[in-house]
Amino acid sequence: MPVINRIADFAPDMAEWRQHLHRIPELELDCHETAAFVAERLRAFGVDEIHEGIAESGIVAIIEGTGAGPTIGLRADMDALPINEQTGLPYASERPGRMHACGHDGHTTMLLGAARYLAETRNFAGRVALIFQPGEEEGGGADVMVREGMLDRFGIGEVYALHNAPGMAEGDFYTTPGPIMAAVDTFEIHITGQGGHGAMPHETRDPVMAACGMAQAIQTIVSRNHHAMEDLVISVTQIHTGTVNNVIPETAFINGTVRTFDPAVQQMVMRRMKAIVDGHAASYEVEARLDYMVGYPATINDAEKTRFAVSVAEEVSGEARVIGDGSREMGAEDFSYMLQKRPGAYLFLGQGESAGLHHPRYDFNDA
């Protein structure tokens, strides 16, 4: 992979920055220490403007080019995950219960490297808006930044982002025009029955059986209410109820996730899930409440900007190592909020073989 010599010179510094950030993971919108480190580096690079405190701890920095042109936003996420790290690395997380298990420490470092080079060379027209965003995993930091007026405030006309991809060859790129990642919703079902002795179930209204029935019926939304050629995932991920073997409990709890691309499919899921919960509650003579939380929307790449991004990726890695019209996936990203307001593209960058994202033994590939 051809790398500009000057950027290659940054590699030792960038590895040091990344490993420092790996030690100090922060969650959701509370990325103040990470942001302070970013701002310190940006000041040292001589960027033209640094605007802090957006979405609590986010930063937008501006670098002016050498002539008139558009303002292009480049975004990196900064937050970590509530996971206990198991890498055993010398730079492992110093904060129990938190780790950079998704590579946002690497994304932040990549954007810092770009900032250093662009501020030094300024060999472009227009302006670059460097967007350091908190709260991608939880908190919807991109949505908060958009709602706080970031795009209009800085005149950002296009937006681009990268995410590392374990299991994809190091240095390969992958993207697709149109939808690339799904919308993500969360559901909770709270069931209340009447507990009692496990030997006398006739005297109870059993929430355990109601929960089992609901969980199974919810799976039929995909198999029986939905066109097989359209993308939909519904996963029941938690069922909690009971404490001992001889007591029928009073309550049960179900939790899960829904992934869609089409708003009409999303509405169908919400309607059917409500009917299933209400119907099973009546059938099992329990009370049940469905809480359906609409989350990040689908991440939809602009076709023209995706073609442009692919052409740039091909300059870096070569045409054979760039997939520009791939399939979409059911993961989710809050960069979707920025793409709802501005044209742009989201790409994956291969980091080679490693533990997967959100795994306690994951580590970003500094190369």
Protein backbone atom coordinates (compact mmCIF):
# COMPACT_ATOMS: atom_id res chain seq x y z
CA MET A 1 0.00 0.00 0.00
CA PRO A 2 1.68 3.28 -1.09
CA VAL A 3 1.88 5.75 1.78
CA ILE A 4 3.09 9.32 1.46
CA ASN A 5 6.52 9.47 3.08
CA ARG A 6 5.63 12.40 5.31
CA ILE A 7 2.60 10.55 6.67
CA ALA A 8 4.69 7.42 7.16
CA ASP A 9 6.99 9.54 9.33
CA PHE A 10 4.06 10.08 11.70
CA ALA A 11 3.63 6.36 12.41
CA PRO A 12 5.62 6.15 15.67
CA ASP A 13 3.89 9.23 17.09
CA MET A 14 0.48 7.97 16.03
CA ALA A 15 1.04 4.57 17.65
CA GLU A 16 1.98 6.38 20.86
CA TRP A 17 -1.15 8.54 20.72
CA ARG A 18 -3.38 5.54 20.03
CA GLN A 19 -1.96 3.47 22.85
CA HIS A 20 -2.30 6.40 25.25
CA LEU A 21 -5.97 6.73 24.30
CA HIS A 22 -6.39 2.97 24.72
CA ARG A 23 -5.34 3.31 28.36
CA ILE A 24 -7.96 5.94 29.18
CA PRO A 25 -11.29 4.73 27.72
CA GLU A 26 -14.34 6.90 28.34
CA LEU A 27 -18.01 6.18 27.80
CA GLU A 28 -20.88 7.83 25.95
CA LEU A 29 -20.78 11.65 25.86
CA ASP A 30 -18.32 11.84 28.78
CA CYS A 31 -15.10 11.82 26.72
CA HIS A 32 -13.54 14.90 28.29
CA GLU A 33 -10.06 13.50 28.93
CA THR A 34 -9.89 12.11 25.40
CA ALA A 35 -11.08 15.44 24.02
CA ALA A 36 -8.48 17.34 26.04
CA PHE A 37 -5.75 15.14 24.54
CA VAL A 38 -7.16 15.72 21.05
CA ALA A 39 -7.33 19.49 21.54
CA GLU A 40 -3.74 19.58 22.82
CA ARG A 41 -2.52 17.78 19.71
CA LEU A 42 -4.59 20.01 17.40
CA ARG A 43 -3.13 23.15 18.96
CA ALA A 44 0.36 21.76 18.43
CA PHE A 45 -0.44 21.08 14.76
CA GLY A 46 -1.54 24.68 14.21
CA VAL A 47 -5.09 24.12 13.01
CA ASP A 48 -6.99 27.35 12.43
CA GLU A 49 -9.93 26.88 14.81
CA ILE A 50 -10.78 24.52 17.67
CA HIS A 51 -14.35 24.45 18.97
CA GLU A 52 -14.85 22.35 22.09
CA GLY A 53 -17.82 21.24 24.20
CA ILE A 54 -20.11 20.20 21.34
CA ALA A 55 -22.35 17.34 22.48
CA GLU A 56 -20.69 17.79 25.90
CA SER A 57 -17.18 16.66 24.92
CA GLY A 58 -17.07 16.75 21.12
CA ILE A 59 -14.69 18.88 19.09
CA VAL A 60 -14.85 20.45 15.64
CA ALA A 61 -11.55 21.82 14.33
CA ILE A 62 -11.15 23.78 11.11
CA ILE A 63 -8.21 23.76 8.70
CA GLU A 64 -8.25 26.32 5.92
CA GLY A 65 -7.02 25.33 2.47
CA THR A 66 -5.31 27.52 -0.11
CA GLY A 67 -8.35 28.68 -2.05
CA ALA A 68 -12.12 28.73 -2.27
CA GLY A 69 -13.93 25.44 -2.04
CA PRO A 70 -16.36 23.33 0.00
CA THR A 71 -16.09 22.48 3.68
CA ILE A 72 -15.69 18.74 4.01
CA GLY A 73 -16.35 17.01 7.34
CA LEU A 74 -14.20 14.09 8.42
CA ARG A 75 -15.57 12.30 11.48
CA ALA A 76 -13.96 10.06 14.10
CA ASP A 77 -15.73 8.61 17.14
CA MET A 78 -13.96 8.77 20.52
CA ASP A 79 -15.96 6.66 23.00
CA ALA A 80 -15.28 3.18 24.39
CA LEU A 81 -17.41 0.31 25.68
CA PRO A 82 -18.36 -0.98 29.17
CA ILE A 83 -16.24 -4.16 28.82
CA ASN A 84 -13.46 -5.60 30.99
CA GLU A 85 -10.36 -5.82 28.81
CA GLN A 86 -8.62 -9.20 28.51
CA THR A 87 -5.75 -8.40 26.13
CA GLY A 88 -2.94 -8.31 28.71
CA LEU A 89 -1.25 -5.61 26.64
CA PRO A 90 1.22 -3.19 28.29
CA TYR A 91 -1.10 -0.34 27.27
CA ALA A 92 -4.33 -2.09 28.32
CA SER A 93 -7.19 -0.10 29.82
CA GLU A 94 -6.39 1.43 33.19
CA ARG A 95 -10.10 1.71 33.96
CA PRO A 96 -11.84 -1.49 35.08
CA GLY A 97 -15.04 -2.18 33.21
CA ARG A 98 -14.12 0.02 30.26
CA MET A 99 -12.12 -0.64 27.12
CA HIS A 100 -11.65 0.47 23.54
CA ALA A 101 -13.14 -2.72 22.09
CA CYS A 102 -14.34 -1.13 18.85
CA GLY A 103 -11.24 0.76 17.72
CA HIS A 104 -12.44 4.30 18.34
CA ASP A 105 -9.02 5.02 19.83
CA GLY A 106 -7.66 4.15 16.39
CA HIS A 107 -10.25 6.22 14.54
CA THR A 108 -9.43 9.25 16.69
CA THR A 109 -5.72 8.75 16.01
CA MET A 110 -6.31 8.39 12.27
CA LEU A 111 -8.09 11.74 12.21
CA LEU A 112 -5.34 13.33 14.30
CA GLY A 113 -2.79 12.07 11.77
CA ALA A 114 -4.85 13.54 8.94
CA ALA A 115 -5.11 16.83 10.84
CA ARG A 116 -1.34 17.01 11.29
CA TYR A 117 -0.67 16.40 7.60
CA LEU A 118 -3.40 18.73 6.30
CA ALA A 119 -2.43 21.56 8.64
CA GLU A 120 1.19 21.19 7.57
CA THR A 121 0.66 21.00 3.80
CA ARG A 122 -2.68 22.77 3.13
CA ASN A 123 -2.56 21.45 -0.42
CA PHE A 124 -6.31 21.62 -0.98
CA ALA A 125 -9.06 24.11 -1.76
CA GLY A 126 -11.82 24.90 0.70
CA ARG A 127 -11.83 23.83 4.34
CA VAL A 128 -11.67 20.64 6.36
CA ALA A 129 -13.88 20.25 9.43
CA LEU A 130 -12.38 17.63 11.74
CA ILE A 131 -15.26 16.13 13.75
CA PHE A 132 -14.24 14.32 16.95
CA GLN A 133 -17.49 12.80 18.18
CA PRO A 134 -18.37 11.27 21.57
CA GLY A 135 -21.17 8.82 22.25
CA GLU A 136 -21.35 6.61 19.17
CA GLU A 137 -21.91 3.36 21.10
CA GLU A 138 -24.49 4.90 23.42
CA GLY A 139 -25.80 8.43 23.61
CA GLY A 140 -26.24 9.23 19.91
CA GLY A 141 -23.44 11.79 19.89
CA ALA A 142 -23.79 12.37 16.15
CA ASP A 143 -27.46 13.20 16.60
CA VAL A 144 -26.62 15.58 19.44
CA MET A 145 -23.94 17.34 17.38
CA VAL A 146 -26.36 17.72 14.46
CA ARG A 147 -29.16 19.01 16.69
CA GLU A 148 -26.76 21.52 18.23
CA GLY A 149 -26.28 22.98 14.75
CA MET A 150 -22.77 21.76 13.96
CA LEU A 151 -23.34 21.27 10.23
CA ASP A 152 -24.80 24.73 9.65
CA ARG A 153 -22.51 26.47 12.12
CA PHE A 154 -19.38 25.37 10.26
CA GLY A 155 -20.88 25.26 6.77
CA ILE A 156 -20.15 21.55 6.37
CA GLY A 157 -21.31 20.40 2.95
CA GLU A 158 -20.16 16.75 2.86
CA VAL A 159 -19.31 14.18 5.56
CA TYR A 160 -17.13 11.07 5.54
CA ALA A 161 -16.20 8.43 8.12
CA LEU A 162 -14.19 5.21 8.37
CA HIS A 163 -14.49 2.18 10.61
CA ASN A 164 -11.93 -0.56 11.06
CA ALA A 165 -12.99 -4.06 10.01
CA PRO A 166 -11.42 -7.10 11.73
CA GLY A 167 -11.21 -10.13 9.47
CA MET A 168 -10.85 -8.04 6.31
CA ALA A 169 -7.37 -7.88 4.78
CA GLU A 170 -5.21 -5.09 6.20
CA GLY A 171 -5.55 -2.00 4.02
CA ASP A 172 -8.55 -3.18 1.97
CA PHE A 173 -11.60 -0.89 1.72
CA TYR A 174 -15.26 -1.84 1.62
CA THR A 175 -18.38 0.26 1.07
CA THR A 176 -21.55 0.46 -0.98
CA PRO A 177 -23.84 3.21 -2.31
CA GLY A 178 -27.19 3.56 -0.59
CA PRO A 179 -27.95 1.70 2.67
CA ILE A 180 -24.83 0.20 4.24
CA MET A 181 -25.89 -0.31 7.88
CA ALA A 182 -29.28 -0.90 9.46
CA ALA A 183 -31.53 1.09 11.74
CA VAL A 184 -31.41 -0.25 15.30
CA ASP A 185 -34.32 -0.32 17.76
CA THR A 186 -34.59 -1.83 21.23
CA PHE A 187 -37.61 -3.44 22.86
CA GLU A 188 -38.43 -4.37 26.45
CA ILE A 189 -41.42 -6.39 27.64
CA HIS A 190 -42.38 -6.20 31.32
CA ILE A 191 -44.71 -9.02 32.41
CA THR A 192 -46.56 -9.16 35.73
CA GLY A 193 -48.51 -12.24 36.78
CA GLN A 194 -49.28 -13.83 40.12
CA GLY A 195 -46.55 -15.86 41.77
CA GLY A 196 -46.95 -18.87 43.97
CA HIS A 197 -45.76 -22.34 44.89
CA GLY A 198 -44.17 -24.33 42.08
CA ALA A 199 -46.23 -27.36 43.13
CA MET A 200 -49.49 -25.43 42.80
CA PRO A 201 -49.34 -23.68 39.40
CA HIS A 202 -53.15 -23.62 39.17
CA GLU A 203 -53.14 -20.95 41.86
CA THR A 204 -50.80 -18.68 39.87
CA ARG A 205 -50.79 -16.64 36.66
CA ASP A 206 -47.42 -17.75 35.37
CA PRO A 207 -45.23 -14.98 33.77
CA VAL A 208 -42.58 -17.56 32.80
CA MET A 209 -44.86 -19.34 30.33
CA ALA A 210 -46.10 -16.00 29.03
CA ALA A 211 -42.51 -14.87 28.43
CA CYS A 212 -41.67 -18.11 26.60
CA GLY A 213 -44.75 -17.76 24.42
CA MET A 214 -44.02 -14.14 23.57
CA ALA A 215 -40.37 -14.81 22.75
CA GLN A 216 -41.29 -17.63 20.36
CA ALA A 217 -44.11 -15.69 18.73
CA ILE A 218 -41.91 -12.63 18.18
CA GLN A 219 -39.65 -14.78 15.98
CA THR A 220 -42.60 -15.45 13.65
CA ILE A 221 -42.64 -11.76 12.66
CA VAL A 222 -39.58 -12.42 10.48
CA SER A 223 -40.72 -15.81 9.19
CA ARG A 224 -44.45 -15.18 8.69
CA ASN A 225 -45.18 -11.43 8.49
CA HIS A 226 -42.24 -10.29 6.40
CA HIS A 227 -41.14 -10.67 2.77
CA ALA A 228 -38.18 -13.05 2.69
CA MET A 229 -36.25 -10.91 0.18
CA GLU A 230 -36.12 -7.87 2.47
CA ASP A 231 -33.67 -7.42 5.34
CA LEU A 232 -34.98 -7.78 8.89
CA VAL A 233 -33.45 -9.10 12.10
CA ILE A 234 -35.29 -9.49 15.41
CA SER A 235 -33.27 -10.98 18.25
CA VAL A 236 -34.54 -11.71 21.75
CA THR A 237 -31.35 -11.26 23.78
CA GLN A 238 -32.51 -11.39 27.41
CA ILE A 239 -35.19 -13.21 29.42
CA HIS A 240 -35.00 -12.71 33.19
CA THR A 241 -37.39 -14.27 35.67
CA GLY A 242 -37.47 -16.32 38.85
CA THR A 243 -34.99 -17.03 41.63
CA VAL A 244 -35.47 -20.59 42.92
CA ASN A 245 -36.71 -23.97 41.65
CA ASN A 246 -39.94 -24.25 43.62
CA VAL A 247 -41.41 -20.76 43.25
CA ILE A 248 -43.35 -19.45 40.26
CA PRO A 249 -42.26 -15.79 40.11
CA GLU A 250 -44.40 -12.69 39.98
CA THR A 251 -42.66 -11.00 37.05
CA ALA A 252 -40.64 -11.62 33.89
CA PHE A 253 -38.60 -9.39 31.60
CA ILE A 254 -37.78 -9.73 27.89
CA ASN A 255 -35.31 -7.57 25.98
CA GLY A 256 -34.06 -7.55 22.41
CA THR A 257 -33.05 -5.69 19.27
CA VAL A 258 -34.65 -5.01 15.88
CA ARG A 259 -32.65 -4.18 12.74
CA THR A 260 -34.33 -2.77 9.62
CA PHE A 261 -33.67 -0.64 6.54
CA ASP A 262 -37.21 0.21 5.42
CA PRO A 263 -39.37 2.43 7.70
CA ALA A 264 -42.45 0.50 6.54
CA VAL A 265 -40.87 -2.74 7.79
CA GLN A 266 -40.02 -1.03 11.08
CA GLN A 267 -43.64 0.07 11.50
CA MET A 268 -44.87 -3.46 10.72
CA VAL A 269 -42.59 -4.89 13.42
CA MET A 270 -43.84 -2.39 15.98
CA ARG A 271 -47.48 -3.16 15.13
CA ARG A 272 -47.06 -6.95 15.21
CA MET A 273 -44.99 -6.92 18.38
CA LYS A 274 -47.67 -4.91 20.17
CA ALA A 275 -50.34 -7.37 19.00
CA ILE A 276 -48.29 -10.37 20.12
CA VAL A 277 -47.62 -8.92 23.57
CA ASP A 278 -51.24 -7.89 24.12
CA GLY A 279 -52.60 -11.17 22.79
CA HIS A 280 -50.32 -13.35 24.88
CA ALA A 281 -51.00 -11.26 27.98
CA ALA A 282 -54.72 -11.94 27.54
CA SER A 283 -54.12 -15.63 26.77
CA TYR A 284 -51.97 -16.22 29.85
CA GLU A 285 -54.00 -13.87 32.08
CA VAL A 286 -51.02 -11.65 32.91
CA GLU A 287 -50.32 -7.97 32.48
CA ALA A 288 -47.65 -6.99 29.96
CA ARG A 289 -46.18 -3.70 28.78
CA LEU A 290 -44.15 -3.29 25.60
CA ASP A 291 -41.59 -0.47 25.57
CA TYR A 292 -40.31 -0.03 22.01
CA MET A 293 -37.42 2.43 21.69
CA VAL A 294 -36.59 3.71 18.20
CA GLY A 295 -32.81 4.09 17.90
CA TYR A 296 -30.28 5.07 15.24
CA PRO A 297 -31.67 5.26 11.70
CA ALA A 298 -30.20 3.35 8.77
CA THR A 299 -26.82 4.57 7.51
CA ILE A 300 -27.36 5.54 3.88
CA ASN A 301 -24.42 6.50 1.66
CA ASP A 302 -24.86 9.07 -1.09
CA ALA A 303 -24.18 7.31 -4.40
CA GLU A 304 -22.08 10.09 -5.95
CA LYS A 305 -20.01 10.69 -2.82
CA THR A 306 -19.49 6.95 -2.41
CA ARG A 307 -18.06 6.75 -5.94
CA PHE A 308 -15.73 9.63 -5.08
CA ALA A 309 -14.64 7.97 -1.83
CA VAL A 310 -14.03 4.70 -3.68
CA SER A 311 -11.83 6.48 -6.22
CA VAL A 312 -9.74 7.94 -3.39
CA ALA A 313 -9.49 4.54 -1.68
CA GLU A 314 -8.30 3.03 -4.97
CA GLU A 315 -5.53 5.63 -5.15
CA VAL A 316 -4.35 4.48 -1.73
CA SER A 317 -4.76 0.71 -1.89
CA GLY A 318 -5.24 -0.09 -5.56
CA GLU A 319 -8.41 -0.97 -7.45
CA ALA A 320 -8.18 -4.69 -6.67
CA ARG A 321 -8.30 -4.00 -2.92
CA VAL A 322 -11.41 -1.81 -2.88
CA ILE A 323 -14.97 -3.15 -2.93
CA GLY A 324 -17.17 -0.23 -3.89
CA ASP A 325 -20.50 -1.97 -4.43
CA GLY A 326 -20.73 -4.55 -1.66
CA SER A 327 -23.59 -5.85 0.43
CA ARG A 328 -25.09 -4.05 3.39
CA GLU A 329 -24.95 -5.28 6.97
CA MET A 330 -27.25 -5.32 9.99
CA GLY A 331 -24.97 -3.43 12.38
CA ALA A 332 -25.81 0.20 13.15
CA GLU A 333 -24.01 3.55 13.29
CA ASP A 334 -25.03 6.99 14.53
CA PHE A 335 -23.06 8.58 11.66
CA SER A 336 -26.43 7.98 10.00
CA TYR A 337 -27.68 11.23 11.55
CA MET A 338 -25.00 13.22 9.73
CA LEU A 339 -25.73 11.41 6.45
CA GLN A 340 -29.42 12.28 6.84
CA LYS A 341 -28.49 15.96 6.66
CA ARG A 342 -25.49 15.98 4.31
CA PRO A 343 -24.28 13.80 1.42
CA GLY A 344 -21.29 11.65 2.17
CA ALA A 345 -20.06 8.10 2.64
CA TYR A 346 -19.12 5.56 5.28
CA LEU A 347 -16.36 3.04 4.55
CA PHE A 348 -14.78 0.07 6.27
CA LEU A 349 -10.99 -0.32 6.38
CA GLY A 350 -9.54 -3.81 6.82
CA GLN A 351 -7.36 -4.31 9.87
CA GLY A 352 -6.40 -7.94 9.28
CA GLU A 353 -7.05 -10.93 11.51
CA SER A 354 -7.89 -10.08 15.10
CA ALA A 355 -10.52 -10.57 17.74
CA GLY A 356 -13.84 -9.16 16.62
CA LEU A 357 -15.34 -5.80 17.47
CA HIS A 358 -16.78 -5.56 21.02
CA HIS A 359 -14.65 -8.53 22.10
CA PRO A 360 -12.63 -8.25 25.35
CA ARG A 361 -9.43 -9.32 23.50
CA TYR A 362 -9.82 -6.90 20.58
CA ASP A 363 -7.03 -4.41 19.84
CA PHE A 364 -6.81 -1.88 17.00
CA ASN A 365 -4.13 -2.55 14.39
CA ASP A 366 -1.69 0.37 14.55
CA ALA A 367 -0.24 -0.51 11.14
